[in-house]
mmCIF file with all atom_site columns, C-alpha atoms in Angstrom:
data_model
loop_
_atom_site.group_PDB
_atom_site.id
_atom_site.type_symbol
_atom_site.label_atom_id
_atom_site.label_alt_id
_atom_site.label_comp_id
_atom_site.label_asym_id
_atom_site.label_entity_id
_atom_site.label_seq_id
_atom_site.pdbx_PDB_ins_code
_atom_site.Cartn_x
_atom_site.Cartn_y
_atom_site.Cartn_z
_atom_site.occupancy
_atom_site.B_iso_or_equiv
_atom_site.pdbx_formal_charge
_atom_site.auth_seq_id
_atom_site.auth_comp_id
_atom_site.auth_asym_id
_atom_site.auth_atom_id
_atom_site.pdbx_PDB_model_num
ATOM 1   C CA . UNK A 1 1   ? 6.645   -25.120 90.646 1.00 0.00 ? 149 UNK A CA 1
ATOM 2   C CA . UNK A 1 2   ? 4.615   -23.501 87.671 1.00 0.00 ? 150 UNK A CA 1
ATOM 3   C CA . UNK A 1 3   ? 6.237   -20.225 88.322 1.00 0.00 ? 151 UNK A CA 1
ATOM 4   C CA . UNK A 1 4   ? 3.840   -17.595 86.846 1.00 0.00 ? 152 UNK A CA 1
ATOM 5   C CA . UNK A 1 5   ? 0.749   -18.858 84.904 1.00 0.00 ? 153 UNK A CA 1
ATOM 6   C CA . UNK A 1 6   ? -1.616  -16.751 82.709 1.00 0.00 ? 154 UNK A CA 1
ATOM 7   C CA . UNK A 1 7   ? -4.994  -17.401 81.380 1.00 0.00 ? 155 UNK A CA 1
ATOM 8   C CA . UNK A 1 8   ? -6.331  -17.247 78.610 1.00 0.00 ? 156 UNK A CA 1
ATOM 9   C CA . UNK A 1 9   ? -3.476  -17.817 76.202 1.00 0.00 ? 157 UNK A CA 1
ATOM 10  C CA . UNK A 1 10  ? -5.620  -16.272 73.155 1.00 0.00 ? 158 UNK A CA 1
ATOM 11  C CA . UNK A 1 11  ? -8.417  -14.110 73.355 1.00 0.00 ? 159 UNK A CA 1
ATOM 12  C CA . UNK A 1 12  ? -10.672 -12.179 70.360 1.00 0.00 ? 160 UNK A CA 1
ATOM 13  C CA . UNK A 1 13  ? -12.861 -9.697  71.688 1.00 0.00 ? 161 UNK A CA 1
ATOM 14  C CA . UNK A 1 14  ? -15.261 -7.071  69.860 1.00 0.00 ? 162 UNK A CA 1
ATOM 15  C CA . UNK A 1 15  ? -14.943 -3.597  70.623 1.00 0.00 ? 163 UNK A CA 1
ATOM 16  C CA . UNK A 1 16  ? -16.557 -2.591  73.768 1.00 0.00 ? 164 UNK A CA 1
ATOM 17  C CA . UNK A 1 17  ? -16.497 -6.168  75.148 1.00 0.00 ? 165 UNK A CA 1
ATOM 18  C CA . UNK A 1 18  ? -15.124 -6.579  78.596 1.00 0.00 ? 166 UNK A CA 1
ATOM 19  C CA . UNK A 1 19  ? -12.738 -9.475  79.934 1.00 0.00 ? 167 UNK A CA 1
ATOM 20  C CA . UNK A 1 20  ? -10.446 -10.137 82.819 1.00 0.00 ? 168 UNK A CA 1
ATOM 21  C CA . UNK A 1 21  ? -6.787  -11.665 82.449 1.00 0.00 ? 169 UNK A CA 1
ATOM 22  C CA . UNK A 1 22  ? -5.708  -13.962 85.157 1.00 0.00 ? 170 UNK A CA 1
ATOM 23  C CA . UNK A 1 23  ? -2.347  -14.266 86.574 1.00 0.00 ? 171 UNK A CA 1
ATOM 24  C CA . UNK A 1 24  ? -1.038  -16.388 89.448 1.00 0.00 ? 172 UNK A CA 1
ATOM 25  C CA . UNK A 1 25  ? 2.256   -17.061 90.730 1.00 0.00 ? 173 UNK A CA 1
ATOM 26  C CA . UNK A 1 26  ? 3.534   -19.723 93.197 1.00 0.00 ? 174 UNK A CA 1
ATOM 27  C CA . UNK A 1 27  ? 6.818   -18.323 94.230 1.00 0.00 ? 175 UNK A CA 1
ATOM 28  C CA . UNK A 1 28  ? 5.528   -16.658 97.394 1.00 0.00 ? 176 UNK A CA 1
ATOM 29  C CA . UNK A 1 29  ? 6.435   -13.489 95.783 1.00 0.00 ? 177 UNK A CA 1
ATOM 30  C CA . UNK A 1 30  ? 5.332   -10.042 97.094 1.00 0.00 ? 178 UNK A CA 1
ATOM 31  C CA . UNK A 1 31  ? 5.328   -7.977  93.946 1.00 0.00 ? 179 UNK A CA 1
ATOM 32  C CA . UNK A 1 32  ? 3.388   -8.372  90.631 1.00 0.00 ? 180 UNK A CA 1
ATOM 33  C CA . UNK A 1 33  ? 3.133   -6.630  87.590 1.00 0.00 ? 181 UNK A CA 1
ATOM 34  C CA . UNK A 1 34  ? 1.123   -6.143  84.024 1.00 0.00 ? 182 UNK A CA 1
ATOM 35  C CA . UNK A 1 35  ? 2.826   -5.239  81.073 1.00 0.00 ? 183 UNK A CA 1
ATOM 36  C CA . UNK A 1 36  ? 1.717   -4.968  77.354 1.00 0.00 ? 184 UNK A CA 1
ATOM 37  C CA . UNK A 1 37  ? 4.233   -5.668  74.557 1.00 0.00 ? 185 UNK A CA 1
ATOM 38  C CA . UNK A 1 38  ? 3.632   -4.067  71.159 1.00 0.00 ? 186 UNK A CA 1
ATOM 39  C CA . UNK A 1 39  ? 5.962   -4.681  68.141 1.00 0.00 ? 187 UNK A CA 1
ATOM 40  C CA . UNK A 1 40  ? 8.946   -2.210  68.236 1.00 0.00 ? 188 UNK A CA 1
ATOM 41  C CA . UNK A 1 41  ? 7.945   -1.001  71.324 1.00 0.00 ? 189 UNK A CA 1
ATOM 42  C CA . UNK A 1 42  ? 9.179   -3.279  73.960 1.00 0.00 ? 190 UNK A CA 1
ATOM 43  C CA . UNK A 1 43  ? 7.409   -3.715  77.132 1.00 0.00 ? 191 UNK A CA 1
ATOM 44  C CA . UNK A 1 44  ? 5.367   -1.002  78.684 1.00 0.00 ? 192 UNK A CA 1
ATOM 45  C CA . UNK A 1 45  ? 4.058   -1.376  82.411 1.00 0.00 ? 193 UNK A CA 1
ATOM 46  C CA . UNK A 1 46  ? 0.527   -0.775  82.860 1.00 0.00 ? 194 UNK A CA 1
ATOM 47  C CA . UNK A 1 47  ? -0.149  -1.537  86.415 1.00 0.00 ? 195 UNK A CA 1
ATOM 48  C CA . UNK A 1 48  ? 2.016   -3.022  89.367 1.00 0.00 ? 196 UNK A CA 1
ATOM 49  C CA . UNK A 1 49  ? 1.132   -4.315  92.862 1.00 0.00 ? 197 UNK A CA 1
ATOM 50  C CA . UNK A 1 50  ? 4.196   -3.803  95.301 1.00 0.00 ? 198 UNK A CA 1
ATOM 51  C CA . UNK A 1 51  ? 2.469   -5.876  97.867 1.00 0.00 ? 199 UNK A CA 1
ATOM 52  C CA . UNK A 1 52  ? -0.769  -7.733  98.693 1.00 0.00 ? 200 UNK A CA 1
ATOM 53  C CA . UNK A 1 53  ? -3.520  -5.013  99.167 1.00 0.00 ? 201 UNK A CA 1
ATOM 54  C CA . UNK A 1 54  ? -1.638  -2.043  97.140 1.00 0.00 ? 202 UNK A CA 1
ATOM 55  C CA . UNK A 1 55  ? -2.000  -1.360  93.088 1.00 0.00 ? 203 UNK A CA 1
ATOM 56  C CA . UNK A 1 56  ? -0.468  1.598   91.369 1.00 0.00 ? 204 UNK A CA 1
ATOM 57  C CA . UNK A 1 57  ? -0.323  2.824   87.813 1.00 0.00 ? 205 UNK A CA 1
ATOM 58  C CA . UNK A 1 58  ? 2.481   2.284   85.407 1.00 0.00 ? 206 UNK A CA 1
ATOM 59  C CA . UNK A 1 59  ? 3.163   3.966   82.279 1.00 0.00 ? 207 UNK A CA 1
ATOM 60  C CA . UNK A 1 60  ? 0.161   3.063   80.145 1.00 0.00 ? 208 UNK A CA 1
ATOM 61  C CA . UNK A 1 61  ? -2.840  2.483   82.803 1.00 0.00 ? 209 UNK A CA 1
ATOM 62  C CA . UNK A 1 62  ? -5.557  4.150   80.591 1.00 0.00 ? 210 UNK A CA 1
ATOM 63  C CA . UNK A 1 63  ? -8.337  1.686   79.835 1.00 0.00 ? 211 UNK A CA 1
ATOM 64  C CA . UNK A 1 64  ? -7.602  -0.933  82.413 1.00 0.00 ? 212 UNK A CA 1
ATOM 65  C CA . UNK A 1 65  ? -8.198  -1.878  85.815 1.00 0.00 ? 213 UNK A CA 1
ATOM 66  C CA . UNK A 1 66  ? -6.390  -4.417  88.137 1.00 0.00 ? 214 UNK A CA 1
ATOM 67  C CA . UNK A 1 67  ? -7.078  -6.485  91.446 1.00 0.00 ? 215 UNK A CA 1
ATOM 68  C CA . UNK A 1 68  ? -4.588  -8.024  93.570 1.00 0.00 ? 216 UNK A CA 1
ATOM 69  C CA . UNK A 1 69  ? -6.969  -10.878 94.895 1.00 0.00 ? 217 UNK A CA 1
ATOM 70  C CA . UNK A 1 70  ? -4.250  -12.189 97.188 1.00 0.00 ? 218 UNK A CA 1
ATOM 71  C CA . UNK A 1 71  ? -0.779  -12.830 97.318 1.00 0.00 ? 219 UNK A CA 1
ATOM 72  C CA . UNK A 1 72  ? -0.760  -15.235 94.408 1.00 0.00 ? 220 UNK A CA 1
ATOM 73  C CA . UNK A 1 73  ? -3.248  -13.647 92.147 1.00 0.00 ? 221 UNK A CA 1
ATOM 74  C CA . UNK A 1 74  ? -3.173  -10.417 90.040 1.00 0.00 ? 222 UNK A CA 1
ATOM 75  C CA . UNK A 1 75  ? -5.861  -9.855  87.459 1.00 0.00 ? 223 UNK A CA 1
ATOM 76  C CA . UNK A 1 76  ? -6.150  -7.168  84.741 1.00 0.00 ? 224 UNK A CA 1
ATOM 77  C CA . UNK A 1 77  ? -9.489  -6.096  83.709 1.00 0.00 ? 225 UNK A CA 1
ATOM 78  C CA . UNK A 1 78  ? -10.436 -4.420  80.330 1.00 0.00 ? 226 UNK A CA 1
ATOM 79  C CA . UNK A 1 79  ? -13.930 -2.783  80.922 1.00 0.00 ? 227 UNK A CA 1
ATOM 80  C CA . UNK A 1 80  ? -14.698 -1.669  77.408 1.00 0.00 ? 228 UNK A CA 1
ATOM 81  C CA . UNK A 1 81  ? -12.015 -3.051  74.962 1.00 0.00 ? 229 UNK A CA 1
ATOM 82  C CA . UNK A 1 82  ? -10.855 -0.949  72.172 1.00 0.00 ? 230 UNK A CA 1
ATOM 83  C CA . UNK A 1 83  ? -8.738  -2.127  68.952 1.00 0.00 ? 231 UNK A CA 1
ATOM 84  C CA . UNK A 1 84  ? -5.882  0.078   70.305 1.00 0.00 ? 232 UNK A CA 1
ATOM 85  C CA . UNK A 1 85  ? -5.723  -2.769  73.132 1.00 0.00 ? 233 UNK A CA 1
ATOM 86  C CA . UNK A 1 86  ? -4.668  -5.478  70.720 1.00 0.00 ? 234 UNK A CA 1
ATOM 87  C CA . UNK A 1 87  ? -1.436  -6.615  72.054 1.00 0.00 ? 235 UNK A CA 1
ATOM 88  C CA . UNK A 1 88  ? 0.509   -9.319  73.974 1.00 0.00 ? 236 UNK A CA 1
ATOM 89  C CA . UNK A 1 89  ? -0.033  -9.013  77.692 1.00 0.00 ? 237 UNK A CA 1
ATOM 90  C CA . UNK A 1 90  ? 2.447   -10.291 80.097 1.00 0.00 ? 238 UNK A CA 1
ATOM 91  C CA . UNK A 1 91  ? 2.299   -10.805 84.052 1.00 0.00 ? 239 UNK A CA 1
ATOM 92  C CA . UNK A 1 92  ? 5.333   -10.649 86.183 1.00 0.00 ? 240 UNK A CA 1
ATOM 93  C CA . UNK A 1 93  ? 6.354   -11.193 89.765 1.00 0.00 ? 241 UNK A CA 1
ATOM 94  C CA . UNK A 1 94  ? 9.274   -10.443 91.711 1.00 0.00 ? 242 UNK A CA 1
ATOM 95  C CA . UNK A 1 95  ? 10.380  -11.106 95.164 1.00 0.00 ? 243 UNK A CA 1
ATOM 96  C CA . UNK A 1 96  ? 10.023  -7.364  96.274 1.00 0.00 ? 244 UNK A CA 1
ATOM 97  C CA . UNK A 1 97  ? 10.145  -4.173  94.419 1.00 0.00 ? 245 UNK A CA 1
ATOM 98  C CA . UNK A 1 98  ? 13.781  -3.780  94.875 1.00 0.00 ? 246 UNK A CA 1
ATOM 99  C CA . UNK A 1 99  ? 15.942  -2.394  92.051 1.00 0.00 ? 247 UNK A CA 1
ATOM 100 C CA . UNK A 1 100 ? 17.885  -5.427  92.097 1.00 0.00 ? 248 UNK A CA 1
ATOM 101 C CA . UNK A 1 101 ? 15.091  -7.792  92.032 1.00 0.00 ? 249 UNK A CA 1
ATOM 102 C CA . UNK A 1 102 ? 14.476  -10.122 89.055 1.00 0.00 ? 250 UNK A CA 1
ATOM 103 C CA . UNK A 1 103 ? 11.341  -10.256 87.462 1.00 0.00 ? 251 UNK A CA 1
ATOM 104 C CA . UNK A 1 104 ? 9.757   -13.757 86.489 1.00 0.00 ? 252 UNK A CA 1
ATOM 105 C CA . UNK A 1 105 ? 7.345   -13.597 83.374 1.00 0.00 ? 253 UNK A CA 1
ATOM 106 C CA . UNK A 1 106 ? 4.522   -15.677 82.427 1.00 0.00 ? 254 UNK A CA 1
ATOM 107 C CA . UNK A 1 107 ? 3.928   -16.899 79.056 1.00 0.00 ? 255 UNK A CA 1
ATOM 108 C CA . UNK A 1 108 ? 1.660   -14.262 77.797 1.00 0.00 ? 256 UNK A CA 1
ATOM 109 C CA . UNK A 1 109 ? -2.128  -13.626 76.364 1.00 0.00 ? 257 UNK A CA 1
ATOM 110 C CA . UNK A 1 110 ? -2.604  -12.930 72.984 1.00 0.00 ? 258 UNK A CA 1
ATOM 111 C CA . UNK A 1 111 ? -5.487  -10.533 72.824 1.00 0.00 ? 259 UNK A CA 1
ATOM 112 C CA . UNK A 1 112 ? -7.034  -9.264  69.543 1.00 0.00 ? 260 UNK A CA 1
ATOM 113 C CA . UNK A 1 113 ? -9.756  -6.535  69.787 1.00 0.00 ? 261 UNK A CA 1
ATOM 114 C CA . UNK A 1 114 ? -11.947 -6.262  66.564 1.00 0.00 ? 262 UNK A CA 1
ATOM 115 C CA . UNK B 2 1   ? 14.601  10.071  83.643 1.00 0.00 ? 50  UNK B CA 1
ATOM 116 C CA . UNK B 2 2   ? 15.846  6.748   83.125 1.00 0.00 ? 51  UNK B CA 1
ATOM 117 C CA . UNK B 2 3   ? 16.063  5.320   79.587 1.00 0.00 ? 52  UNK B CA 1
ATOM 118 C CA . UNK B 2 4   ? 17.405  2.337   77.468 1.00 0.00 ? 53  UNK B CA 1
ATOM 119 C CA . UNK B 2 5   ? 18.425  2.451   74.020 1.00 0.00 ? 54  UNK B CA 1
ATOM 120 C CA . UNK B 2 6   ? 19.237  -0.656  72.079 1.00 0.00 ? 55  UNK B CA 1
ATOM 121 C CA . UNK B 2 7   ? 20.835  -0.263  68.629 1.00 0.00 ? 56  UNK B CA 1
ATOM 122 C CA . UNK B 2 8   ? 19.778  -2.379  65.767 1.00 0.00 ? 57  UNK B CA 1
ATOM 123 C CA . UNK B 2 9   ? 16.432  -3.598  65.993 1.00 0.00 ? 58  UNK B CA 1
ATOM 124 C CA . UNK B 2 10  ? 17.513  -6.592  63.816 1.00 0.00 ? 59  UNK B CA 1
ATOM 125 C CA . UNK B 2 11  ? 20.923  -8.385  63.916 1.00 0.00 ? 60  UNK B CA 1
ATOM 126 C CA . UNK B 2 12  ? 21.997  -11.272 61.867 1.00 0.00 ? 61  UNK B CA 1
ATOM 127 C CA . UNK B 2 13  ? 25.358  -13.646 62.322 1.00 0.00 ? 62  UNK B CA 1
ATOM 128 C CA . UNK B 2 14  ? 26.340  -16.782 61.017 1.00 0.00 ? 63  UNK B CA 1
ATOM 129 C CA . UNK B 2 15  ? 26.376  -19.781 63.154 1.00 0.00 ? 64  UNK B CA 1
ATOM 130 C CA . UNK B 2 16  ? 29.664  -19.773 65.214 1.00 0.00 ? 65  UNK B CA 1
ATOM 131 C CA . UNK B 2 17  ? 30.226  -15.912 64.898 1.00 0.00 ? 66  UNK B CA 1
ATOM 132 C CA . UNK B 2 18  ? 30.495  -13.393 67.726 1.00 0.00 ? 67  UNK B CA 1
ATOM 133 C CA . UNK B 2 19  ? 27.131  -11.940 68.834 1.00 0.00 ? 68  UNK B CA 1
ATOM 134 C CA . UNK B 2 20  ? 27.127  -8.390  69.964 1.00 0.00 ? 69  UNK B CA 1
ATOM 135 C CA . UNK B 2 21  ? 23.906  -6.605  71.013 1.00 0.00 ? 70  UNK B CA 1
ATOM 136 C CA . UNK B 2 22  ? 24.256  -3.173  72.031 1.00 0.00 ? 71  UNK B CA 1
ATOM 137 C CA . UNK B 2 23  ? 22.460  -1.519  75.001 1.00 0.00 ? 72  UNK B CA 1
ATOM 138 C CA . UNK B 2 24  ? 22.962  2.105   76.246 1.00 0.00 ? 73  UNK B CA 1
ATOM 139 C CA . UNK B 2 25  ? 21.228  3.365   79.142 1.00 0.00 ? 74  UNK B CA 1
ATOM 140 C CA . UNK B 2 26  ? 20.860  6.914   80.933 1.00 0.00 ? 75  UNK B CA 1
ATOM 141 C CA . UNK B 2 27  ? 20.168  7.118   84.608 1.00 0.00 ? 76  UNK B CA 1
ATOM 142 C CA . UNK B 2 28  ? 20.947  9.752   87.092 1.00 0.00 ? 77  UNK B CA 1
ATOM 143 C CA . UNK B 2 29  ? 21.937  7.187   89.697 1.00 0.00 ? 78  UNK B CA 1
ATOM 144 C CA . UNK B 2 30  ? 23.950  3.625   89.582 1.00 0.00 ? 79  UNK B CA 1
ATOM 145 C CA . UNK B 2 31  ? 21.685  1.497   87.836 1.00 0.00 ? 80  UNK B CA 1
ATOM 146 C CA . UNK B 2 32  ? 20.697  -2.235  87.888 1.00 0.00 ? 81  UNK B CA 1
ATOM 147 C CA . UNK B 2 33  ? 20.790  -3.398  84.400 1.00 0.00 ? 82  UNK B CA 1
ATOM 148 C CA . UNK B 2 34  ? 19.023  -6.759  82.921 1.00 0.00 ? 83  UNK B CA 1
ATOM 149 C CA . UNK B 2 35  ? 18.947  -8.604  79.739 1.00 0.00 ? 84  UNK B CA 1
ATOM 150 C CA . UNK B 2 36  ? 16.122  -10.756 78.927 1.00 0.00 ? 85  UNK B CA 1
ATOM 151 C CA . UNK B 2 37  ? 15.593  -13.197 76.105 1.00 0.00 ? 86  UNK B CA 1
ATOM 152 C CA . UNK B 2 38  ? 12.203  -14.049 74.617 1.00 0.00 ? 87  UNK B CA 1
ATOM 153 C CA . UNK B 2 39  ? 12.018  -17.065 72.239 1.00 0.00 ? 88  UNK B CA 1
ATOM 154 C CA . UNK B 2 40  ? 9.115   -17.063 69.697 1.00 0.00 ? 89  UNK B CA 1
ATOM 155 C CA . UNK B 2 41  ? 5.735   -17.051 71.549 1.00 0.00 ? 90  UNK B CA 1
ATOM 156 C CA . UNK B 2 42  ? 7.009   -17.467 75.012 1.00 0.00 ? 91  UNK B CA 1
ATOM 157 C CA . UNK B 2 43  ? 7.542   -15.054 77.902 1.00 0.00 ? 92  UNK B CA 1
ATOM 158 C CA . UNK B 2 44  ? 10.780  -13.288 78.752 1.00 0.00 ? 93  UNK B CA 1
ATOM 159 C CA . UNK B 2 45  ? 13.541  -15.217 80.499 1.00 0.00 ? 94  UNK B CA 1
ATOM 160 C CA . UNK B 2 46  ? 16.355  -13.555 82.558 1.00 0.00 ? 95  UNK B CA 1
ATOM 161 C CA . UNK B 2 47  ? 19.720  -14.057 80.892 1.00 0.00 ? 96  UNK B CA 1
ATOM 162 C CA . UNK B 2 48  ? 21.908  -11.926 83.367 1.00 0.00 ? 97  UNK B CA 1
ATOM 163 C CA . UNK B 2 49  ? 21.735  -8.964  85.687 1.00 0.00 ? 98  UNK B CA 1
ATOM 164 C CA . UNK B 2 50  ? 24.194  -6.311  86.750 1.00 0.00 ? 99  UNK B CA 1
ATOM 165 C CA . UNK B 2 51  ? 23.971  -5.269  90.343 1.00 0.00 ? 100 UNK B CA 1
ATOM 166 C CA . UNK B 2 52  ? 27.149  -3.417  90.990 1.00 0.00 ? 101 UNK B CA 1
ATOM 167 C CA . UNK B 2 53  ? 29.062  -6.496  92.432 1.00 0.00 ? 102 UNK B CA 1
ATOM 168 C CA . UNK B 2 54  ? 31.198  -7.019  89.073 1.00 0.00 ? 103 UNK B CA 1
ATOM 169 C CA . UNK B 2 55  ? 31.425  -5.078  85.718 1.00 0.00 ? 104 UNK B CA 1
ATOM 170 C CA . UNK B 2 56  ? 31.544  -8.339  83.923 1.00 0.00 ? 105 UNK B CA 1
ATOM 171 C CA . UNK B 2 57  ? 28.562  -10.397 84.333 1.00 0.00 ? 106 UNK B CA 1
ATOM 172 C CA . UNK B 2 58  ? 28.180  -14.125 83.299 1.00 0.00 ? 107 UNK B CA 1
ATOM 173 C CA . UNK B 2 59  ? 24.852  -15.360 82.203 1.00 0.00 ? 108 UNK B CA 1
ATOM 174 C CA . UNK B 2 60  ? 23.027  -18.466 80.726 1.00 0.00 ? 109 UNK B CA 1
ATOM 175 C CA . UNK B 2 61  ? 23.994  -20.083 77.576 1.00 0.00 ? 110 UNK B CA 1
ATOM 176 C CA . UNK B 2 62  ? 27.256  -18.612 77.400 1.00 0.00 ? 111 UNK B CA 1
ATOM 177 C CA . UNK B 2 63  ? 26.214  -14.907 77.331 1.00 0.00 ? 112 UNK B CA 1
ATOM 178 C CA . UNK B 2 64  ? 28.003  -12.195 79.119 1.00 0.00 ? 113 UNK B CA 1
ATOM 179 C CA . UNK B 2 65  ? 27.785  -8.680  79.397 1.00 0.00 ? 114 UNK B CA 1
ATOM 180 C CA . UNK B 2 66  ? 30.132  -5.725  80.683 1.00 0.00 ? 115 UNK B CA 1
ATOM 181 C CA . UNK B 2 67  ? 29.187  -2.509  82.511 1.00 0.00 ? 116 UNK B CA 1
ATOM 182 C CA . UNK B 2 68  ? 30.983  0.447   81.296 1.00 0.00 ? 117 UNK B CA 1
ATOM 183 C CA . UNK B 2 69  ? 29.987  3.668   83.329 1.00 0.00 ? 118 UNK B CA 1
ATOM 184 C CA . UNK B 2 70  ? 32.134  5.950   81.222 1.00 0.00 ? 119 UNK B CA 1
ATOM 185 C CA . UNK B 2 71  ? 30.159  4.632   78.248 1.00 0.00 ? 120 UNK B CA 1
ATOM 186 C CA . UNK B 2 72  ? 26.858  4.261   79.884 1.00 0.00 ? 121 UNK B CA 1
ATOM 187 C CA . UNK B 2 73  ? 26.875  0.806   78.019 1.00 0.00 ? 122 UNK B CA 1
ATOM 188 C CA . UNK B 2 74  ? 25.812  -2.681  79.056 1.00 0.00 ? 123 UNK B CA 1
ATOM 189 C CA . UNK B 2 75  ? 26.530  -4.764  75.691 1.00 0.00 ? 124 UNK B CA 1
ATOM 190 C CA . UNK B 2 76  ? 25.701  -8.360  75.484 1.00 0.00 ? 125 UNK B CA 1
ATOM 191 C CA . UNK B 2 77  ? 28.103  -10.685 74.050 1.00 0.00 ? 126 UNK B CA 1
ATOM 192 C CA . UNK B 2 78  ? 28.596  -14.512 73.114 1.00 0.00 ? 127 UNK B CA 1
ATOM 193 C CA . UNK B 2 79  ? 31.886  -15.785 71.600 1.00 0.00 ? 128 UNK B CA 1
ATOM 194 C CA . UNK B 2 80  ? 30.123  -18.309 69.139 1.00 0.00 ? 129 UNK B CA 1
ATOM 195 C CA . UNK B 2 81  ? 26.542  -17.942 67.943 1.00 0.00 ? 130 UNK B CA 1
ATOM 196 C CA . UNK B 2 82  ? 24.229  -21.166 67.921 1.00 0.00 ? 131 UNK B CA 1
ATOM 197 C CA . UNK B 2 83  ? 21.129  -21.601 65.912 1.00 0.00 ? 132 UNK B CA 1
ATOM 198 C CA . UNK B 2 84  ? 19.012  -21.935 69.414 1.00 0.00 ? 133 UNK B CA 1
ATOM 199 C CA . UNK B 2 85  ? 20.331  -18.318 70.299 1.00 0.00 ? 134 UNK B CA 1
ATOM 200 C CA . UNK B 2 86  ? 17.582  -17.122 67.916 1.00 0.00 ? 135 UNK B CA 1
ATOM 201 C CA . UNK B 2 87  ? 15.260  -14.977 69.638 1.00 0.00 ? 136 UNK B CA 1
ATOM 202 C CA . UNK B 2 88  ? 14.651  -11.344 70.637 1.00 0.00 ? 137 UNK B CA 1
ATOM 203 C CA . UNK B 2 89  ? 16.787  -9.883  73.321 1.00 0.00 ? 138 UNK B CA 1
ATOM 204 C CA . UNK B 2 90  ? 15.810  -7.031  75.958 1.00 0.00 ? 139 UNK B CA 1
ATOM 205 C CA . UNK B 2 91  ? 17.772  -4.894  77.953 1.00 0.00 ? 140 UNK B CA 1
ATOM 206 C CA . UNK B 2 92  ? 16.210  -3.372  80.772 1.00 0.00 ? 141 UNK B CA 1
ATOM 207 C CA . UNK B 2 93  ? 17.206  -0.788  83.564 1.00 0.00 ? 142 UNK B CA 1
ATOM 208 C CA . UNK B 2 94  ? 15.632  -0.804  86.815 1.00 0.00 ? 143 UNK B CA 1
ATOM 209 C CA . UNK B 2 95  ? 14.765  2.407   88.845 1.00 0.00 ? 144 UNK B CA 1
ATOM 210 C CA . UNK B 2 96  ? 16.304  2.671   92.014 1.00 0.00 ? 145 UNK B CA 1
ATOM 211 C CA . UNK B 2 97  ? 14.697  5.655   93.770 1.00 0.00 ? 146 UNK B CA 1
ATOM 212 C CA . UNK B 2 98  ? 11.421  7.181   94.617 1.00 0.00 ? 147 UNK B CA 1
ATOM 213 C CA . UNK B 2 99  ? 8.018   5.824   94.010 1.00 0.00 ? 148 UNK B CA 1
ATOM 214 C CA . UNK B 2 100 ? 8.897   3.731   90.956 1.00 0.00 ? 149 UNK B CA 1
ATOM 215 C CA . UNK B 2 101 ? 11.652  1.808   92.648 1.00 0.00 ? 150 UNK B CA 1
ATOM 216 C CA . UNK B 2 102 ? 11.872  -1.561  91.108 1.00 0.00 ? 151 UNK B CA 1
ATOM 217 C CA . UNK B 2 103 ? 10.078  -0.942  87.880 1.00 0.00 ? 152 UNK B CA 1
ATOM 218 C CA . UNK B 2 104 ? 11.682  -2.024  84.933 1.00 0.00 ? 153 UNK B CA 1
ATOM 219 C CA . UNK B 2 105 ? 12.119  0.325   81.853 1.00 0.00 ? 154 UNK B CA 1
ATOM 220 C CA . UNK B 2 106 ? 12.851  -1.634  78.496 1.00 0.00 ? 155 UNK B CA 1
ATOM 221 C CA . UNK B 2 107 ? 14.460  -1.256  75.468 1.00 0.00 ? 156 UNK B CA 1
ATOM 222 C CA . UNK B 2 108 ? 12.447  -1.774  72.284 1.00 0.00 ? 157 UNK B CA 1
ATOM 223 C CA . UNK B 2 109 ? 14.372  -5.113  71.873 1.00 0.00 ? 158 UNK B CA 1
ATOM 224 C CA . UNK B 2 110 ? 16.658  -6.608  69.330 1.00 0.00 ? 159 UNK B CA 1
ATOM 225 C CA . UNK B 2 111 ? 15.901  -9.590  66.972 1.00 0.00 ? 160 UNK B CA 1
ATOM 226 C CA . UNK B 2 112 ? 18.857  -11.877 66.471 1.00 0.00 ? 161 UNK B CA 1
ATOM 227 C CA . UNK B 2 113 ? 18.976  -14.229 63.522 1.00 0.00 ? 162 UNK B CA 1
ATOM 228 C CA . UNK B 2 114 ? 21.489  -17.078 63.219 1.00 0.00 ? 163 UNK B CA 1
ATOM 229 C CA . UNK B 2 115 ? 22.227  -18.369 59.785 1.00 0.00 ? 164 UNK B CA 1
ATOM 230 C CA . UNK B 2 116 ? 23.673  -21.962 59.224 1.00 0.00 ? 165 UNK B CA 1
#
């Protein structure tokens, strides 16, 4: 059981470039999430997918798009990267979107936008 | 609106000393509360969670937390710190109502240092 996996681990982009962050889970979870972590800010929710076929905006969605490709995979796309998007990105999953459900996190992607 | 406040962005203790990391929440309904730990260059791992079954919650690695409704607190403690406890700790509240049900609201984190 790999849990939640993310690729790539590190990425450097130039302003205006695009890229897709990949996330996959093997726990048969229904719900998946994308967060960004910035120093002193905790984690902030970018987008989430309550179940296969649905996606919704979180707290900080501007500049991002997501795709729930199937039950296992949830990708995050930056269409035109900006320096403000330099951050560590975490994908997470949970059995469902019930308030009591624990979220399981991937190892993160460190993104630098120059 | 729900929110989480963690008092102290950095806490330093000596090995063997008590660890106390503070978390206060605001919520209009009974909350679900979580503590996560993040070791350097890793993702977050659940330490423990409160889901209203018991006010004193025991977690992994000897950590525990007590839910105090009157104080709106969920402080994390460990009787004796170990060097391996050095990490960043996040308190989170889960929204239990409405369209955002199940989304986690995180505190800003507390970095724990353990001195030999």
